[in-house]
CSV table of C-alpha atoms and ligand atoms in Angstrom, one decimal:
chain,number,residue,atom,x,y,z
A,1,UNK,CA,-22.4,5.4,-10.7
A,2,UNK,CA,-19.6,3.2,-10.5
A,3,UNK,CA,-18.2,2.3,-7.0
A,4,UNK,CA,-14.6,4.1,-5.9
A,5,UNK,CA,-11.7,2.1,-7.4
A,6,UNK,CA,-8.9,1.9,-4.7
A,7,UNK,CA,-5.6,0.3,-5.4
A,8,UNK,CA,-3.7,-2.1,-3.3
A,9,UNK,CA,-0.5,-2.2,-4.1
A,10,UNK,CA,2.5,-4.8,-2.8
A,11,UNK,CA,6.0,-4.7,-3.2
A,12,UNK,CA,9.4,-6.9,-3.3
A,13,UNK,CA,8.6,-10.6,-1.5
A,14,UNK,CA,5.4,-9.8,0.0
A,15,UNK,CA,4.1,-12.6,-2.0
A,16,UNK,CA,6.4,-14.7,0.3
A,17,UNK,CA,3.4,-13.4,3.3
A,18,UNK,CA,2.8,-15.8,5.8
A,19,UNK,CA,6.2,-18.3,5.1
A,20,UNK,CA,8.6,-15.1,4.8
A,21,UNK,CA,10.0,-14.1,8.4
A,22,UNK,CA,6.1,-14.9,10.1
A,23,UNK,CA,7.3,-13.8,13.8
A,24,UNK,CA,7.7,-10.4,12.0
A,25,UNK,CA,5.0,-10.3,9.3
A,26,UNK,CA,2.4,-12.6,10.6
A,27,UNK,CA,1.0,-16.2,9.7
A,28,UNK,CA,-1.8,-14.2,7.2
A,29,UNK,CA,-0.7,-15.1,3.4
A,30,UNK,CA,-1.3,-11.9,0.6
A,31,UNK,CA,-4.3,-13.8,-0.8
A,32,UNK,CA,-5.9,-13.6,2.4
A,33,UNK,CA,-5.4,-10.0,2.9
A,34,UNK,CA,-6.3,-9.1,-0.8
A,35,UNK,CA,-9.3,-11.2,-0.1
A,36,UNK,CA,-10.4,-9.7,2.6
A,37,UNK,CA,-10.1,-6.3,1.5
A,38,UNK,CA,-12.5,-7.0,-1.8
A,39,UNK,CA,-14.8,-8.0,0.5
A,40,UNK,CA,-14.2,-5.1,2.9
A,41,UNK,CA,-14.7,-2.9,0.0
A,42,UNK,CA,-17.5,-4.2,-1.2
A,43,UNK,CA,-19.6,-3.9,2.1
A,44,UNK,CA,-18.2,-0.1,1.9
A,45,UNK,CA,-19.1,0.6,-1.7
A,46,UNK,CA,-15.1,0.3,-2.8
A,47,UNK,CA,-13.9,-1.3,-6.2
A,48,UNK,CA,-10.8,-3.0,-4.8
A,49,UNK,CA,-8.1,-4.0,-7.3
A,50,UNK,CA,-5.0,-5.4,-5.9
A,51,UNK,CA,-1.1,-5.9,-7.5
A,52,UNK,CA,2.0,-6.8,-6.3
A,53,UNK,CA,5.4,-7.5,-8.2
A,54,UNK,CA,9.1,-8.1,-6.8
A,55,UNK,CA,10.4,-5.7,-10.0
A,56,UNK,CA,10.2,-2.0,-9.5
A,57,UNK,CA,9.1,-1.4,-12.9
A,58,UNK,CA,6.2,-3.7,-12.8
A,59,UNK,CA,4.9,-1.1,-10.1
A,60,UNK,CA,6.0,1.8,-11.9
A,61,UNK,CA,3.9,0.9,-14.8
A,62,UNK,CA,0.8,-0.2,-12.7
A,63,UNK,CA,0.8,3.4,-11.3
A,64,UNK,CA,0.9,5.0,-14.7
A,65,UNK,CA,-1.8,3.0,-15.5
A,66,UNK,CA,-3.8,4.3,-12.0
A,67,UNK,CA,-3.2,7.1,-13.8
A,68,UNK,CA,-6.2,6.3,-16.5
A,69,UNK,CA,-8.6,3.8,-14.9
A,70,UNK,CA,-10.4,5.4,-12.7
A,71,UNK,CA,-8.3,4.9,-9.8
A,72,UNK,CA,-9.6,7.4,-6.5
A,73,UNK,CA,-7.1,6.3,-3.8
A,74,UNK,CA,-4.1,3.7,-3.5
A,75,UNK,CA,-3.1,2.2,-0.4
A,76,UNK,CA,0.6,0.9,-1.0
A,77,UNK,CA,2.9,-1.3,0.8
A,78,UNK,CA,6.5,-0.3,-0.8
A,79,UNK,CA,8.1,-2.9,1.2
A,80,UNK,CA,12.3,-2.8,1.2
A,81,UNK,CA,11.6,0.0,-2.2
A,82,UNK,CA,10.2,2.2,0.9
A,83,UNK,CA,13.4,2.8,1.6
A,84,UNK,CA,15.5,3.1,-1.6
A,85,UNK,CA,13.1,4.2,-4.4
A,86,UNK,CA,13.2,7.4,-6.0
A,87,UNK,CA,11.4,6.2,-9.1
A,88,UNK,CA,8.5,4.7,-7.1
A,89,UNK,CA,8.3,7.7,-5.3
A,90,UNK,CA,7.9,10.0,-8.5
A,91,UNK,CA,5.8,7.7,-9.9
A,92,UNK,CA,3.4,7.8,-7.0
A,93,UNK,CA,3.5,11.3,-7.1
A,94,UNK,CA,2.9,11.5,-10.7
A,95,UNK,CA,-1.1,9.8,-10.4
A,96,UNK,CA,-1.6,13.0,-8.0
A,97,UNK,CA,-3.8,10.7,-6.4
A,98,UNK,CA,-4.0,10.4,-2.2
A,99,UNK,CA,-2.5,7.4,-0.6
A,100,UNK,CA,-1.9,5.7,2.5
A,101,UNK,CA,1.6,4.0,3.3
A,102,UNK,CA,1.0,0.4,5.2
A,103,UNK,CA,4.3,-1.4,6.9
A,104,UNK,CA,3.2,-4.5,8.9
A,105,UNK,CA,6.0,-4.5,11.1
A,106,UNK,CA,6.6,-1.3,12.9
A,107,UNK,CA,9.8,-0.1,10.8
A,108,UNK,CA,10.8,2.2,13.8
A,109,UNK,CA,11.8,-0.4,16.1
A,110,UNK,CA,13.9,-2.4,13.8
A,111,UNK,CA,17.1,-1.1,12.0
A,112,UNK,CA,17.9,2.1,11.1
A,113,UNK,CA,17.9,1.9,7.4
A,114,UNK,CA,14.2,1.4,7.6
A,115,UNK,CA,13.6,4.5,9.5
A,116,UNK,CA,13.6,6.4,6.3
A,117,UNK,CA,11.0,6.5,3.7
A,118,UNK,CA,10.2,8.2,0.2
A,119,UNK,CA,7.3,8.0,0.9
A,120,UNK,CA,5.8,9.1,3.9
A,121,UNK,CA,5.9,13.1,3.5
A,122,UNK,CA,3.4,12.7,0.3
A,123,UNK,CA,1.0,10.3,2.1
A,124,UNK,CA,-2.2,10.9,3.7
A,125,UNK,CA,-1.2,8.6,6.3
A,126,UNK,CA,1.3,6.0,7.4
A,127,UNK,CA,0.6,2.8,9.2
A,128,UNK,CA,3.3,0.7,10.6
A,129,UNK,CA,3.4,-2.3,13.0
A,130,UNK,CA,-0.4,-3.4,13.1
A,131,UNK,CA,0.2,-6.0,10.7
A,132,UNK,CA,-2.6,-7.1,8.4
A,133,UNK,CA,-5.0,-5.0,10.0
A,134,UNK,CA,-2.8,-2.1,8.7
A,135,UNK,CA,-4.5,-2.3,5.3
A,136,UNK,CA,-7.8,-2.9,6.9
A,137,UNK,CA,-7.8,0.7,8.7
A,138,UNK,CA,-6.1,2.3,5.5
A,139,UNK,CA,-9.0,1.1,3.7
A,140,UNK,CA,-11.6,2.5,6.2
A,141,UNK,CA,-10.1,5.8,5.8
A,142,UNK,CA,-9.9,5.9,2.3
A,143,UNK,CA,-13.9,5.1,2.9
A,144,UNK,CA,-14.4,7.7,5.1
A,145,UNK,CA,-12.2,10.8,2.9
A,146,UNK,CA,-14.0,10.0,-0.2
A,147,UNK,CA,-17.0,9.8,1.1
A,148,UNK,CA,-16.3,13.6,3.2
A,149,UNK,CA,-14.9,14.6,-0.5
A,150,UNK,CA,-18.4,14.1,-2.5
A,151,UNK,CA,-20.1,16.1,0.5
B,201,LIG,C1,7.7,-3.8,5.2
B,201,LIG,C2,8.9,-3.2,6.0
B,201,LIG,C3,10.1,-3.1,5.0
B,201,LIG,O1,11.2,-2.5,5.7
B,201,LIG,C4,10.5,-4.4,4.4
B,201,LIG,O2,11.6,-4.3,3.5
B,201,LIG,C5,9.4,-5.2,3.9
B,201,LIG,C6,8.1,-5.1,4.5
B,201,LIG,C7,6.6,-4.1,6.2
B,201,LIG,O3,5.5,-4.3,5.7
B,201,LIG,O4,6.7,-4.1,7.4
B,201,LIG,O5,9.5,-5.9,2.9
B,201,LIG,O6,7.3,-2.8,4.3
């Protein structure tokens, strides 16, 4: 059988990750997260496939497509769209699939326009302010529901 797929996906300027704003997003760059994660997932028995794109549609799209291949689980990082994106939202909520919201800064202590999120009531679970290691737990317990689901 073929392992779990579980999709990373990165919004607006997260590509900037490590040079953008790194006393509040940390020094670790995307391609070392996403790298770190395949190889997490691969010791766990996870398929991890990884996108980000600054244009809302670009996501949109790779959602619809989560849709068909096979994706289990999606662990997303919205970035600023957290905050203003009905269309991501519906699209999220269209793969009926479970997800995990990850913020690396802890949106609650910073301004109040990041307080809100479109987001958060249809997630699993919501993990915001332990920086890269955010996607590392989301991962885990992505491991751990599927594996509780096939028992
Ligand atoms: C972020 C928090 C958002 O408010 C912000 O717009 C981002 C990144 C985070 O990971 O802390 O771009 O999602």
């Amino acid at each position: 059988m073929n392992p779990p797929r579980i999709l990373i996906l990165h919004g607006p300027n997260l590509n900037l990750l490590g040079q953008r704003e790194p006393h509040i997003y940390g020094s670790t760059t995307l391609d070392q997260i996403n790298g770190s994660l395949v190889g997490l997932g691969a010791d766990l028995g996870l398929d991890v496939v990884h996108f980000q794109s600054n244009h809302e549609g670009g996501l949109i799209d790779r959602l619809h497509a989560a849709r068909l291949d096979g994706t289990r689980w999606i662990i997303i990082n919205p970035a600023a769209y957290t905050h203003t994106s009905v269309a991501l939202r519906d699209a999220i909520a269209a793969t009926d699939l479970p997800f995990v919201e990850v913020h690396l800064s802890n949106v609650y202590r910073r301004e109040a326009f990041r307080h809100r999120s479109y987001f958060s009531d249809l997630a699993v679970a919501v993990i915001s302010g332990c920086g890269a290691q955010g996607y590392e737990l989301a991962l885990r317990h992505a491991a751990a529901e599927l594996s509780n689901r096939k028992n």
